[in-house]
Coordinates of C-alpha atoms in Angstrom, one line a residue:
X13 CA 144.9 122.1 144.5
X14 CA 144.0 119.5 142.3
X15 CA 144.7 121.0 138.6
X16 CA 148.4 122.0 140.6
X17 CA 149.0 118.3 141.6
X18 CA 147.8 117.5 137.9
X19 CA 150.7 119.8 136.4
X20 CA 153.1 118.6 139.1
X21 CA 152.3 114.7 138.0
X22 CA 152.4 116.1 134.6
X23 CA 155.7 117.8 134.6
X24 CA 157.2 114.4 136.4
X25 CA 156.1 112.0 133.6
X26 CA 157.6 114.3 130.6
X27 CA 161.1 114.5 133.2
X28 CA 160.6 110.5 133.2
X29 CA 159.5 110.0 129.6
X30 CA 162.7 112.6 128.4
X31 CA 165.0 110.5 130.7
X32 CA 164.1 107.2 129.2
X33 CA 164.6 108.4 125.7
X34 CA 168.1 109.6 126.0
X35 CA 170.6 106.6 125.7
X36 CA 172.7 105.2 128.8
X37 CA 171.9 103.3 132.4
X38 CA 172.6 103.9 135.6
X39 CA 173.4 101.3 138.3
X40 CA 173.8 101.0 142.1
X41 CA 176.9 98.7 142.9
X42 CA 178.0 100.1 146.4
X43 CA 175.2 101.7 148.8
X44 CA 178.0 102.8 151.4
X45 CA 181.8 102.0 150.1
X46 CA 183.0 104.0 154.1
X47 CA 185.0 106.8 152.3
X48 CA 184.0 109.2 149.7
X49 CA 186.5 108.8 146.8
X50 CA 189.2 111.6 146.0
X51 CA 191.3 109.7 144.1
X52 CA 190.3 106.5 142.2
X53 CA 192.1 103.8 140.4
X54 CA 191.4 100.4 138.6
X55 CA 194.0 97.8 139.2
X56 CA 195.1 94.9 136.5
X57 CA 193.3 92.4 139.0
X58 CA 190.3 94.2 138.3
X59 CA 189.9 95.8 142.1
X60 CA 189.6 99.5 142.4
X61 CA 191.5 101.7 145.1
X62 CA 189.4 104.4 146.8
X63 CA 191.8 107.0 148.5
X64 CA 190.3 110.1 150.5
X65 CA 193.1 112.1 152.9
X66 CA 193.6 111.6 156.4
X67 CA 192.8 114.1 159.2
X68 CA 189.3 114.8 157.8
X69 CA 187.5 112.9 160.9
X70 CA 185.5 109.6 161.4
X71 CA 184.4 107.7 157.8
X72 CA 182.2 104.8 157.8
X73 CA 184.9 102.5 157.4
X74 CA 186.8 101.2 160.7
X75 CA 190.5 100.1 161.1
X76 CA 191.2 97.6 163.7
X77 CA 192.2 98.5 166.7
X78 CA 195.8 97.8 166.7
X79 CA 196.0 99.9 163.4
X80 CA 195.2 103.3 165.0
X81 CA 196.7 106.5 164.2
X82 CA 197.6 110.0 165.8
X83 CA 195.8 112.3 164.3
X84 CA 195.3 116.4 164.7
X85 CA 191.6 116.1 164.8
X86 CA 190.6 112.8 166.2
X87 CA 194.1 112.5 168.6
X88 CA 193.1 108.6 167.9
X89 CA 191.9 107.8 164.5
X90 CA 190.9 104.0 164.2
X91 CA 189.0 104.8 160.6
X92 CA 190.3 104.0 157.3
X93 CA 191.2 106.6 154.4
X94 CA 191.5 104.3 151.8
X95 CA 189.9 101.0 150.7
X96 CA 190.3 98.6 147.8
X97 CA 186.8 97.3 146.1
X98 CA 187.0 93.9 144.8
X99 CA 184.6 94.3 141.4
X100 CA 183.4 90.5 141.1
X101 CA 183.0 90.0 144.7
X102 CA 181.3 93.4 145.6
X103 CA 183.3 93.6 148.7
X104 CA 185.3 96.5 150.0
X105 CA 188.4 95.8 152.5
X106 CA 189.9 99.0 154.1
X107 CA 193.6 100.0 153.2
X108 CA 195.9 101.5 155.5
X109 CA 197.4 105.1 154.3
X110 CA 199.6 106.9 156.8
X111 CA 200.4 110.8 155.7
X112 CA 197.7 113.0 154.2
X113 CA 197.2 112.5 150.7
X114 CA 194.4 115.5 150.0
X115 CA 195.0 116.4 146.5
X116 CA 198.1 114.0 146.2
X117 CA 198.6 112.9 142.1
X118 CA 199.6 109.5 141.3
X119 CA 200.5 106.8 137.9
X120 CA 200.7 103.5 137.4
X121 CA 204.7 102.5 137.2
X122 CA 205.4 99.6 134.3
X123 CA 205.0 96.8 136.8
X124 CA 201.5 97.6 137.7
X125 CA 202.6 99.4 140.9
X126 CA 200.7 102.3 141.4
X127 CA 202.9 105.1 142.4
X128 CA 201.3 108.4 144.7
X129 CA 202.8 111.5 145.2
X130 CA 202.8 114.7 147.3
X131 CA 199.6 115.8 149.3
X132 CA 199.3 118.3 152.5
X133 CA 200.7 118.9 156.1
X134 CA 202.7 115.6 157.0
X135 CA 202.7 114.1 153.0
X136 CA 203.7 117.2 151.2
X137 CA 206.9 114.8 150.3
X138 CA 205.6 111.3 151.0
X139 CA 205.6 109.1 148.0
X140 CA 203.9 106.3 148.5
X141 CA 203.7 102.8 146.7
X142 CA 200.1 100.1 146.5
X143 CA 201.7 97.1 144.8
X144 CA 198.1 95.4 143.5
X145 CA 197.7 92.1 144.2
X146 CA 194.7 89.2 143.5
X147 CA 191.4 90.0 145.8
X148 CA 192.0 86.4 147.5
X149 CA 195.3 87.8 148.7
X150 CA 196.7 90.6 151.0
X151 CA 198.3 94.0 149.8
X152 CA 198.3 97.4 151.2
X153 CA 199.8 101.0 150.9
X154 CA 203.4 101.7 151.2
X155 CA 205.1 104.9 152.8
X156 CA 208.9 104.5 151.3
X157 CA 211.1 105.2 153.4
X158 CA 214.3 105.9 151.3
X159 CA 212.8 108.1 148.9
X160 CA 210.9 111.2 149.0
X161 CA 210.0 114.3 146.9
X162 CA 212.1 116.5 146.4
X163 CA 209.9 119.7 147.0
X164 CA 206.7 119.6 148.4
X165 CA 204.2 119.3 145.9
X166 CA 200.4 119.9 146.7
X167 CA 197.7 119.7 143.3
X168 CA 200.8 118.1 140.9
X169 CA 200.1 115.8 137.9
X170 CA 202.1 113.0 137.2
X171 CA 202.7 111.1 133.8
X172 CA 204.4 107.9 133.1
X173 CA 207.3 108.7 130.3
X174 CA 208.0 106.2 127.6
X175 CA 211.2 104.8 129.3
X176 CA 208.5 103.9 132.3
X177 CA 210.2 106.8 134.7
X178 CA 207.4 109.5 136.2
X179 CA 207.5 113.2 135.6
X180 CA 206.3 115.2 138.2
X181 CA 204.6 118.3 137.4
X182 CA 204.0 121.4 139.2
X183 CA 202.0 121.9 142.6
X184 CA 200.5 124.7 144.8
X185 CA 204.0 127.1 145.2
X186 CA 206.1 124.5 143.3
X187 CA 207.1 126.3 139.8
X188 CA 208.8 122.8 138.9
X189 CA 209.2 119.1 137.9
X190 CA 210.7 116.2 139.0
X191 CA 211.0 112.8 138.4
X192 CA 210.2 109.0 140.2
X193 CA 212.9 107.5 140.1
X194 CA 214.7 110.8 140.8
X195 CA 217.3 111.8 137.9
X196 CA 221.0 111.4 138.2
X197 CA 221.1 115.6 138.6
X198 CA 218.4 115.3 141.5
X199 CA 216.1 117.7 143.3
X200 CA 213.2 119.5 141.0
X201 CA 214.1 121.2 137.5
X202 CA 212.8 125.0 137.5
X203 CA 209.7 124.9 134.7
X204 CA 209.4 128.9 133.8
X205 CA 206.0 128.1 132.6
X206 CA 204.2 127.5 135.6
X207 CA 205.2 130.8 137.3
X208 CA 204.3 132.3 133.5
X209 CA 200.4 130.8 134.5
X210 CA 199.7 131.3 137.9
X211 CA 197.4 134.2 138.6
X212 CA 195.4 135.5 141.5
X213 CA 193.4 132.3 141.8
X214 CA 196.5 130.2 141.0
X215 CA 194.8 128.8 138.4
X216 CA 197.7 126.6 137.3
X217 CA 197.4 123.9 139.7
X218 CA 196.6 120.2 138.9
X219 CA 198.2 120.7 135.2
X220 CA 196.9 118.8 131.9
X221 CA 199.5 116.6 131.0
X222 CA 199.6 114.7 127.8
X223 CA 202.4 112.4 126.7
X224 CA 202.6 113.1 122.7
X225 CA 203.9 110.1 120.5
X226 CA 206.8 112.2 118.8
X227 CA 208.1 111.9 123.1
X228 CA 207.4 116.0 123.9
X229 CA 204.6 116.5 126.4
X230 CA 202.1 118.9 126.0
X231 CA 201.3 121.0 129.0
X232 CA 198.6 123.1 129.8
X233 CA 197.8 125.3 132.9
X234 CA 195.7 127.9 133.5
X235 CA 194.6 129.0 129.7
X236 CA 197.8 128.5 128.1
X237 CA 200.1 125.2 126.6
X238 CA 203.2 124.5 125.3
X239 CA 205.1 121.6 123.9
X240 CA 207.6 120.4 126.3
X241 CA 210.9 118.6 125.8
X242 CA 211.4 117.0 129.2
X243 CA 214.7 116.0 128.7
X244 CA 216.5 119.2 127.9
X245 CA 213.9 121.1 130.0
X246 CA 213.1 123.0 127.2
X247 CA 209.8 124.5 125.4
X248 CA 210.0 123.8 122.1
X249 CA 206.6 126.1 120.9
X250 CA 203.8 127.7 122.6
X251 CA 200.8 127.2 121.3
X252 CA 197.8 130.2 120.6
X253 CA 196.3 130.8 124.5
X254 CA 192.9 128.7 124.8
X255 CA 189.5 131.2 124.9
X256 CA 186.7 131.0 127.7
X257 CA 188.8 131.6 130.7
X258 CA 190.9 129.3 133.1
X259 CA 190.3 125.3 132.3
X260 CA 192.6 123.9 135.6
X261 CA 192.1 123.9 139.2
X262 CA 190.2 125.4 140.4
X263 CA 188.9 126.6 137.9
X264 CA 188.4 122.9 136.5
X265 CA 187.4 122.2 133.4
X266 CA 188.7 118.7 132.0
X267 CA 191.2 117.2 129.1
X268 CA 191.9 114.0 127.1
X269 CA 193.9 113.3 124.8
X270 CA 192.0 111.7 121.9
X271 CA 192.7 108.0 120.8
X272 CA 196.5 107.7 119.0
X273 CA 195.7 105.4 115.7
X274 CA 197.1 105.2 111.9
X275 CA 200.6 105.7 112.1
X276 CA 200.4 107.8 115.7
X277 CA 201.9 110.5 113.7
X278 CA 198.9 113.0 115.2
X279 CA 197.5 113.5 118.5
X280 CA 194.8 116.1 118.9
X281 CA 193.9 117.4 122.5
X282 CA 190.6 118.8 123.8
X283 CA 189.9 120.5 126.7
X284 CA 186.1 121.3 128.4
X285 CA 184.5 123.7 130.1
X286 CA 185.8 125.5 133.7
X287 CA 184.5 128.0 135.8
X288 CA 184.5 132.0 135.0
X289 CA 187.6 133.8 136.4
X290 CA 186.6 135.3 139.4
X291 CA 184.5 132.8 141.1
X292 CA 186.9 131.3 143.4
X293 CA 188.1 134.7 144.5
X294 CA 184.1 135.9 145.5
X295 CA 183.1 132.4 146.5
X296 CA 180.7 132.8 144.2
X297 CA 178.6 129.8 144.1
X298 CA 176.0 130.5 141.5
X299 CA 178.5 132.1 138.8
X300 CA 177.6 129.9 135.6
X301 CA 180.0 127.4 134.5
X302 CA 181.1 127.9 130.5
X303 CA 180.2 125.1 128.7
X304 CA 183.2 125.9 125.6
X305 CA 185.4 123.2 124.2
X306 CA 188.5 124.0 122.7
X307 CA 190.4 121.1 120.7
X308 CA 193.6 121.4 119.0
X309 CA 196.2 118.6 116.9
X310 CA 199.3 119.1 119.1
X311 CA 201.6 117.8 116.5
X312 CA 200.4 119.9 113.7
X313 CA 202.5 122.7 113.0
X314 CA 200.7 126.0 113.7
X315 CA 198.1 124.6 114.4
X316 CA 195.2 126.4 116.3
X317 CA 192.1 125.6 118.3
X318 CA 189.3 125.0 117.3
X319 CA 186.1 126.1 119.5
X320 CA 182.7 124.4 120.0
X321 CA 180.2 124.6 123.1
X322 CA 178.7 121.4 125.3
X323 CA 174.7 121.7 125.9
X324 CA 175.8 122.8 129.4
X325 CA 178.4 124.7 131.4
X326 CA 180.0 122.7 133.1
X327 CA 183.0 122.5 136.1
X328 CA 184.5 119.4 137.8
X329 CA 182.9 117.3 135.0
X330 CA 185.1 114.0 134.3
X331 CA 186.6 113.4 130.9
X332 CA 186.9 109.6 130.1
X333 CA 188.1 107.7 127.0
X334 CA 185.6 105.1 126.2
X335 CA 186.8 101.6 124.3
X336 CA 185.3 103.0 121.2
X337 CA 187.5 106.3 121.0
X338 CA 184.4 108.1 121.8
X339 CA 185.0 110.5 125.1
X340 CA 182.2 110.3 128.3
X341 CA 182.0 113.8 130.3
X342 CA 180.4 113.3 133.4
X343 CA 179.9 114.4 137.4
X344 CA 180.4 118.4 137.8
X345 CA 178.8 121.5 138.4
X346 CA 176.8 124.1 136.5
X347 CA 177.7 126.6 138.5
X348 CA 180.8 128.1 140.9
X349 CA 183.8 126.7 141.2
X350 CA 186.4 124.1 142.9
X351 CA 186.8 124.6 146.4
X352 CA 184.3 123.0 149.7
X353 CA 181.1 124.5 149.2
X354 CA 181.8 127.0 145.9
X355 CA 179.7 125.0 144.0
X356 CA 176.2 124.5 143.2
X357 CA 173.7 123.3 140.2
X358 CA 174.9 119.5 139.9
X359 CA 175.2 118.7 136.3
X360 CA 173.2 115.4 136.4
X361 CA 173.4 114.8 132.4
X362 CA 176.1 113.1 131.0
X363 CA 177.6 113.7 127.7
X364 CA 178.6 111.7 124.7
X365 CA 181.7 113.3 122.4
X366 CA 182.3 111.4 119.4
X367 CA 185.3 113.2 118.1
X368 CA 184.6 112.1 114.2
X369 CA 181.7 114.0 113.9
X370 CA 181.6 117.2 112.6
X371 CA 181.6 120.6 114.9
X372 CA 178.1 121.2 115.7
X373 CA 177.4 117.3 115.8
X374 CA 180.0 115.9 118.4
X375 CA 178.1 116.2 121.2
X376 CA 174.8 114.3 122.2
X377 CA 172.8 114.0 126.0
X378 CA 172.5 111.1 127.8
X379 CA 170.4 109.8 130.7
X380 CA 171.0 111.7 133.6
X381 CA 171.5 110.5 136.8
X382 CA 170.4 111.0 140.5
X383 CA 173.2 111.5 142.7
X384 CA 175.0 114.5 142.3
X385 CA 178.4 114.1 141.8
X386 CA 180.4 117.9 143.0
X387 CA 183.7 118.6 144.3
X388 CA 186.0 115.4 144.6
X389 CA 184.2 112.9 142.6
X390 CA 185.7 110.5 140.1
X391 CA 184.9 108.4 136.9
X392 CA 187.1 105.4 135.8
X393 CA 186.4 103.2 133.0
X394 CA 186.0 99.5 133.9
X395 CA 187.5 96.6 131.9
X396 CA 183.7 95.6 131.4
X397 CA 183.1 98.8 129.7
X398 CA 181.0 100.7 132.2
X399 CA 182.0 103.9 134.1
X400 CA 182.6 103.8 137.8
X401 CA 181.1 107.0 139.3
X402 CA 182.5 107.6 143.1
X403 CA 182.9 109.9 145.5
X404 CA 181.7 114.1 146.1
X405 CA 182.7 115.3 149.3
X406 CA 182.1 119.0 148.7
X407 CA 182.7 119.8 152.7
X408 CA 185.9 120.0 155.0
X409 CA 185.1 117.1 157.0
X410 CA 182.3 114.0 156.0
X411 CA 178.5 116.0 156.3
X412 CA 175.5 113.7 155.4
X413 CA 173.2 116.5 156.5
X414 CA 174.0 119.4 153.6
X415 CA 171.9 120.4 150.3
X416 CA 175.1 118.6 148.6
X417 CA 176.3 115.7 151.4
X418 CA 179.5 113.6 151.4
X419 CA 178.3 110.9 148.5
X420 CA 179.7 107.3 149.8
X421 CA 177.1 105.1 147.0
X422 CA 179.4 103.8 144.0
X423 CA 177.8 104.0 141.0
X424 CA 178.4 102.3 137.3
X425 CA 177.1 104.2 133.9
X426 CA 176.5 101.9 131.1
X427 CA 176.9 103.8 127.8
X428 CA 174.7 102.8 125.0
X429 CA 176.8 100.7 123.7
X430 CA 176.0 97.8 126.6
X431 CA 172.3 98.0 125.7
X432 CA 170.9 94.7 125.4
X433 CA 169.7 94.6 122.0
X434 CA 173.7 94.8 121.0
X435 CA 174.9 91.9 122.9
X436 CA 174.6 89.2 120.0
X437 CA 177.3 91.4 118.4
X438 CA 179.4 92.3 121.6
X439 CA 182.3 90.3 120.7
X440 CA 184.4 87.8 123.5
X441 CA 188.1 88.0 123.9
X442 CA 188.5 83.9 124.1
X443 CA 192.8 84.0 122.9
X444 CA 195.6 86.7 124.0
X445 CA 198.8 87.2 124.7
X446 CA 199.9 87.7 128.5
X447 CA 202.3 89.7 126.9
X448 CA 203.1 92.0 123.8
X449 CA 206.6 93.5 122.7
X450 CA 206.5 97.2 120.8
X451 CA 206.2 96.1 117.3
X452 CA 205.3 92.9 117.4
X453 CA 202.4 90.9 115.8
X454 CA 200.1 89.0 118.2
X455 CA 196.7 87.3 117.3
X456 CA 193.8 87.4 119.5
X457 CA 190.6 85.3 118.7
X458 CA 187.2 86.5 119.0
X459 CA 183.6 85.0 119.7
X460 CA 180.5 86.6 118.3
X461 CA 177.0 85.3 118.3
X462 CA 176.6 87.1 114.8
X463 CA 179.2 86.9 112.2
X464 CA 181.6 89.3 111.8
X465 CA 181.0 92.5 109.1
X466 CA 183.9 94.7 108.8
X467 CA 186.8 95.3 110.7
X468 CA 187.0 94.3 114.3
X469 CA 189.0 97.3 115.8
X470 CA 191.3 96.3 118.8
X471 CA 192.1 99.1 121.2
X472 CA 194.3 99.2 123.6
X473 CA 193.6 101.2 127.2
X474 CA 195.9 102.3 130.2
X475 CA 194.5 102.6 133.4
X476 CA 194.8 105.9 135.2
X477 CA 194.5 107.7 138.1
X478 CA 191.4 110.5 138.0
X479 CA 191.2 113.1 140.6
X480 CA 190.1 116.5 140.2
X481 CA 188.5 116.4 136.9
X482 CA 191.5 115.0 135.0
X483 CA 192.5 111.4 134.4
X484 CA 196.3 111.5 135.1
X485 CA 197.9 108.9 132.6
X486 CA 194.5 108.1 130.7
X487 CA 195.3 106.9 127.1
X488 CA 193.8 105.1 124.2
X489 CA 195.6 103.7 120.9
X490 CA 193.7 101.8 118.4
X491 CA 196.3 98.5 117.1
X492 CA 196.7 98.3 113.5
X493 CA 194.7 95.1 112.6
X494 CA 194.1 93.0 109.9
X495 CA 190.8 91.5 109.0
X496 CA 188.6 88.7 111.1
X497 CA 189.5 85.9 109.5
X498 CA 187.1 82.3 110.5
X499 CA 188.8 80.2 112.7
X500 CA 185.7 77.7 113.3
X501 CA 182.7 77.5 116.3
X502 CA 182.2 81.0 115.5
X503 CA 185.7 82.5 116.3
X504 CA 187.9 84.8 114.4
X505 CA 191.4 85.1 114.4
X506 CA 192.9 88.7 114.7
X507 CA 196.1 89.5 113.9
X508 CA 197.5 93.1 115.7
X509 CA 200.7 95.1 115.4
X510 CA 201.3 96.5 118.8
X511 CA 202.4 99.9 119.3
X512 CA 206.3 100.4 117.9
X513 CA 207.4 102.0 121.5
X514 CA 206.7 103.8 124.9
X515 CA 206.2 107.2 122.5
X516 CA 203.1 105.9 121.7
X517 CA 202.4 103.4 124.6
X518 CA 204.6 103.7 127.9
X519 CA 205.7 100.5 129.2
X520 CA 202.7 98.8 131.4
X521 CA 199.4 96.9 131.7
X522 CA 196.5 97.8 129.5
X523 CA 193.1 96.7 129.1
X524 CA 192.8 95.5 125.5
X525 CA 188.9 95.6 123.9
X526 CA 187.8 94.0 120.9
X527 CA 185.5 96.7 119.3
X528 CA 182.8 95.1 116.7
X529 CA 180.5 97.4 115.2
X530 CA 180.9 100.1 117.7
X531 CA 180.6 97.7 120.6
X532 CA 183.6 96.3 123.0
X533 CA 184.0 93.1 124.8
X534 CA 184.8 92.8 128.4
X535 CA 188.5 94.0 128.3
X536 CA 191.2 91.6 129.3
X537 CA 194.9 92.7 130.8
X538 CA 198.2 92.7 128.6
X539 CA 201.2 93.4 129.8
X540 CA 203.3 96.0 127.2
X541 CA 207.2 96.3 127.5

């Protein structure tokens, strides 16, 4: 017994001692935020929306009386669906959402308004509207009345356009798009290539969408893309199929478009891991995950993918763009698939891809967490630079008492890059612009507590709405920027080109970050138009 409790202390210390060697830290910030986050999104008043769907029984968060609802499975449901978490304060307020909005998509329109679309049962067609507004003040969900979808749409992506219109995409038995505000021609616009991907599994659902600077979108579904052109509803090319199986739901791997920079000529897409073909059908829940990467530059002609593999399968894992360019993969599964209860193994490491590396070299392991993070979990990046980690409500209703319970903690991931030994060079945004115009020069000025060496990159990024393992609307463009020149008191002056039009950029808020020597301020809101 005691050389066994030996090894057992043994084998704990090297777990410990391996953990605090790999780079990254993990924070509490919420211990029960009274919903398990579906669908998460950061708001230019630095708040955060947390939406679950209705008719999924009591949460831990109450409505008051008077704002009951019917409801198939309570009859009276007095418990909120959705919240809004106030980031400085720490507080959480519940939101009032009307219609079901399980596995509903949603965008941020150019005012800031964030627009949600589709769901099940009673908000198949709802479009919804959450108008953000300053944490002192009051603002809530919208159900419009005067507008609605088109055709139901259940596991659609949605992706602001550059004239600050939505495109619609796709949805479980909806081969089509559409578009918010709804075209002159009206109704949804038959997409061939969504019927051309479903299989058995329906692995097309929840598409990758990826708004390319040349205007064209690049779609990809199941194991297959092509280069769109919205406007005629045509598909310009299809690219080679992508190896390792199906990549969306729910088979879900993940996708990002990497950062858009020099002359935004290029844009290269990767897509991660995904579940083997086959598991959702046999419920398999201990089916390994792949852990292959495929990554491709869209606007290159011919181009073709090229094929690298993370330390660990991986499904349901997050894909976020970091202030640096660098992409964080976090939350997900080793094994299974998408679904309530198909999954098991809970990927606990997150990964680092630094997409200037070599192949072979891109990817390196950071500290892992606690919490497991399974089906319908999110990760949003905050204007500070940390990762919001939420939700993972692998069940049908809220459970607290399974191997994998309904996760209501909010968490924040800290890359390396907020380690404390860097914070005399983190640099502080003291001068911008409200607003920028496509094209124009603006200055910012920056603080550092050392000087300056090099070029201070300034990056601009949107804020999007992540659900299911992919970040609808996510996007980073580094500014063209001259050199920090001394401005006095330790400040430099900046000067930045912004992006030449909603190609490159849509219309909307951003959170600019200046980026010293790898390491970004706190962001601060612009608004682009």
């Amino acid at each position: 017994m005691k050389s066994s409790s030996f090894l057992l202390l043994v084998i704990v210390w090297m777990v410990m001692e391996s953990r605090a060697d790999l780079p990254g830290t993990w924070e509490l910030l919420v211990a029960d935020a009274g919903i398990a986050s579906m669908h998460t999104a950061v708001t230019r008043f630095n708040t955060v929306v947390l939406l679950d769907r209705t008719h999924i029984g009591p949460t831990h968060k109450r409505l008051t009386q008077r704002h009951c609802l019917k409801d198939p499975v309570l009859k009276r449901d007095c418990y909120a669906h959705s919240a809004l978490f106030d980031l400085t304060a720490g507080k959480i307020r519940p939101l009032m959402i009307l219609t079901d909005t399980w596995c509903s998509s949603g965008q941020f329109l150019s005012d800031g308004t964030l627009l949600q679309t589709g769901g099940d049962g009673d908000g198949v067609k709802k479009i919804r509207r959450f108008t953000p507004c300053e944490p002192t003040s009051f603002c809530d969900w919208e159900e419009l009345e005067d507008a609605e979808l088109s055709q139901g749409r259940w596991y659609s992506t949605n992706q602001i356009l550059p004239d600050g219109s939505v495109i619609i995409v796709g949805g479980r038995a909806a081969t089509s798009v559409e578009f918010f505000p709804a075209r002159r021609h009206g109704g949804a616009v038959n997409f061939p290539f969504l019927a051309e991907t479903e299989d058995t599994q329906i692995d097309n659902l929840y598409p990758y969408l990826h708004l390319l600077p040349d205007g064209h979108l690049f779609v990809f579904a199941n194991n297959k893309a092509v280069l769109y052109d919205y406007k005629k509803n045509v598909v310009l090319r299809k690219y080679p199929q992508l190896d390792g199986g199906p990549r969306n739901y729910p088979s879900a791997g993940s996708s990002v478009m990497l950062s858009l920079t020099g002359d935004y000529a290029a844009a290269t897409i990767v897509v991660c891991g995904g579940a083997q073909y086959g598991a959702f059908i046999e419920k398999s829940i201990d089916t390994p995950a792949h852990g292959s990467c495929g990554r491709i530059e869209a606007t290159k002609p011919d181009s073709v993918w090229e094929m690298e593999d993370m330390p660990f399968g991986r499904i349901m894992g997050d894909m976020v763009m970091l202030p640096t360019g660098e992409v964080l993969i976090i939350n997900g599964a080793q094994a299974g698939t998408q679904g309530f209860e198909m999954a098991s193994q809970p990927c606990l490491y997150p990964l680092l891809y630094r997409p200037d590396e070599p192949a072979g070299l891109r990817f390196m392991t950071l500290n892992p967490g606690s919490v497991p993070r399974m089906y319908h979990s999110t990760a949003n990046l905050l204007p500070d630079g940390r990762i919001l980690i939420a939700g993972s409500n692998p069940h049908y209703f809220y459970n607290f008492n399974a191997e994998f319970p309904t996760e209501l903690r909010i968490e924040a991931f800290s890359p390396e890059y907020l380690l404390q030994e860097k914070a005399n060079i983190r640099p502080t945004i003291i001068e911008l612009p409200e607003k920028i115009t496509y094209g124009g020069d603006f200055d910012i000025l920056v603080t550092t507590e050392l000087p300056v060496v090099g070029i201070v990159e300034v990056n601009i990024a949107s804020a999007p709405f992540a659900t299911h393992s992919f970040s609808q609307g996510q996007r980073m463009v580094k500014l063209r920027v001259s050199s920090a020149v001394p401005n006095g008191l330790g400040a430099y002056r900046i000067s930045c080109t912004a992006p030449p039009d909603g190609r490159v950029a849509p219309p909307g808020y951003y959170m600019v970050f200046a980026v010293n020597t790898g390491v970004p301020s706190v962001a601060k809101w612009v608004k682009l138009h």
